[in-house]
C-alpha positions as semicolon CSV with decimal commas, in nm:
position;residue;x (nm);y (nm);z (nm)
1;X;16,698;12,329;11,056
2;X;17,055;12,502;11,165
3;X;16,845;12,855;11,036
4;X;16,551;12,785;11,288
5;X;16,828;12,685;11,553
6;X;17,018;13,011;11,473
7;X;16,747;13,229;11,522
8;X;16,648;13,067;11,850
9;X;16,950;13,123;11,953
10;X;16,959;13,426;11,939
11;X;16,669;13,516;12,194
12;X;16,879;13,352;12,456
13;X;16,974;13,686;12,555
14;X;16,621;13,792;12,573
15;X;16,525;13,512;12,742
16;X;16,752;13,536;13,005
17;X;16,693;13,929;13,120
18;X;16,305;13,888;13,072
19;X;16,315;13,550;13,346
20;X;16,574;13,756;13,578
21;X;16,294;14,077;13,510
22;X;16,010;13,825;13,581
23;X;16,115;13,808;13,969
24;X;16,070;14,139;14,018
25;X;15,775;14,133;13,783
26;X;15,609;13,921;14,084
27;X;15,529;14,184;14,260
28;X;15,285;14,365;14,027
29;X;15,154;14,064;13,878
30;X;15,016;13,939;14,268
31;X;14,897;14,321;14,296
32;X;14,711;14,276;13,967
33;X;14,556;13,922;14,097
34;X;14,467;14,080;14,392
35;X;14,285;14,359;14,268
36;X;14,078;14,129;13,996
37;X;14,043;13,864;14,239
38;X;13,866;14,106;14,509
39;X;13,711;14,339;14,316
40;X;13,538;14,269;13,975
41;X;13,593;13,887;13,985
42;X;13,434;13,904;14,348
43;X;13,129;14,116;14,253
44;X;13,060;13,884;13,948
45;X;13,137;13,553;14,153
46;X;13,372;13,403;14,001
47;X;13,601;13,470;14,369
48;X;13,557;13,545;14,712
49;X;13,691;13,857;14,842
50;X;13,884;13,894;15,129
51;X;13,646;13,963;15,456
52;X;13,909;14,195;15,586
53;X;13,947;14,402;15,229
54;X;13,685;14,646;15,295
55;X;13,876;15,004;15,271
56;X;13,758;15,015;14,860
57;X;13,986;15,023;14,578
58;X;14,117;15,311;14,575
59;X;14,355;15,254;14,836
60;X;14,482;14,990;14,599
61;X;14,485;15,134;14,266
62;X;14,680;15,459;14,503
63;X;14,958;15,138;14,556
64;X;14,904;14,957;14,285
65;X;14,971;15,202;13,982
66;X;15,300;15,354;14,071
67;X;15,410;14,987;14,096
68;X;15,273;14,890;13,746
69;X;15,378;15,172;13,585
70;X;15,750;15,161;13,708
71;X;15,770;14,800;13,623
72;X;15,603;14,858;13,289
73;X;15,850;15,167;13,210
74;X;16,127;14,913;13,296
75;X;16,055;14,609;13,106
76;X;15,898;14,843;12,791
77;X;16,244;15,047;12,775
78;X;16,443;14,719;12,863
79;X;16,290;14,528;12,569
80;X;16,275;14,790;12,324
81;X;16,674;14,814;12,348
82;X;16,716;14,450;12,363
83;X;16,469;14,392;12,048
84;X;16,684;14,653;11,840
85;X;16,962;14,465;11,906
86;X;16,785;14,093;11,838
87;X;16,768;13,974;11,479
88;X;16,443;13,817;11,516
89;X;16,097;13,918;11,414
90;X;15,874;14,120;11,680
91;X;15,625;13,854;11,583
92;X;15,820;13,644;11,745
93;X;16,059;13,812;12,001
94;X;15,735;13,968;12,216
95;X;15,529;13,659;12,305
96;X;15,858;13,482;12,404
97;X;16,033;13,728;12,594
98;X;15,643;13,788;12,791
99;X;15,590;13,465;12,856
100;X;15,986;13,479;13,006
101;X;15,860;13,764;13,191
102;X;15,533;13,581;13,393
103;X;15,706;13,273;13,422
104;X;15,859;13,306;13,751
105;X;15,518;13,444;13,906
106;X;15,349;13,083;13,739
107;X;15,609;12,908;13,885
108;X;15,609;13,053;14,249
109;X;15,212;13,038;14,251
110;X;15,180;12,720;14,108
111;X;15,026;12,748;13,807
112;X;15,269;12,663;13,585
């Protein structure tokens, strides 16, 4: 029991950056929605798109991708240091410190 504590204790760390990297994480997580939700999901039915979202997706993936792929280069090089320095399996350190990361966004858009 005090091992399983110990080692959970150490990804408070972890923890802590990934929730304070999940606000800005917010962002490119609503851009992601936003995209599914009026493009594929819309032309399959599962949503209604946005009457006023008729410029095409290119204008959005033109917005979108510098966004995800500055976030992504942030987190990925953030995590990578912290998980060297984390004695805890990757088996276990990834999920946690992801589901760190999208908590905030659950949270804000009520889903959590």
């Amino acid at each position: 029991m005090i091992v399983k504590n110990e080692r959970m204790r150490k990804l408070c760390v972890p923890v802590v950056v990934n929730l304070l990297l999940g606000v800005p994480a917010i962002v490119p997580l609503f851009l992601a929605w936003y995209i599914l939700a009026n493009g594929p999901l819309a032309a399959i039915g599962w949503t209604m798109q946005d009457p006023n979202e008729n410029d095409g997706m290119l204008l959005w993936l033109v917005i979108a991708a510098p966004v995800f792929c500055l976030f992504g280069l942030v987190w990925g090089l953030i995590n990578a240091w912290l998980r060297r320095r984390t004695q805890v399996r990757g088996s276990r350190y990834w999920p946690v410190c992801a589901a760190a990361s999208i908590a905030p966004f659950l949270m804000i858009f009520g889903l959590l």
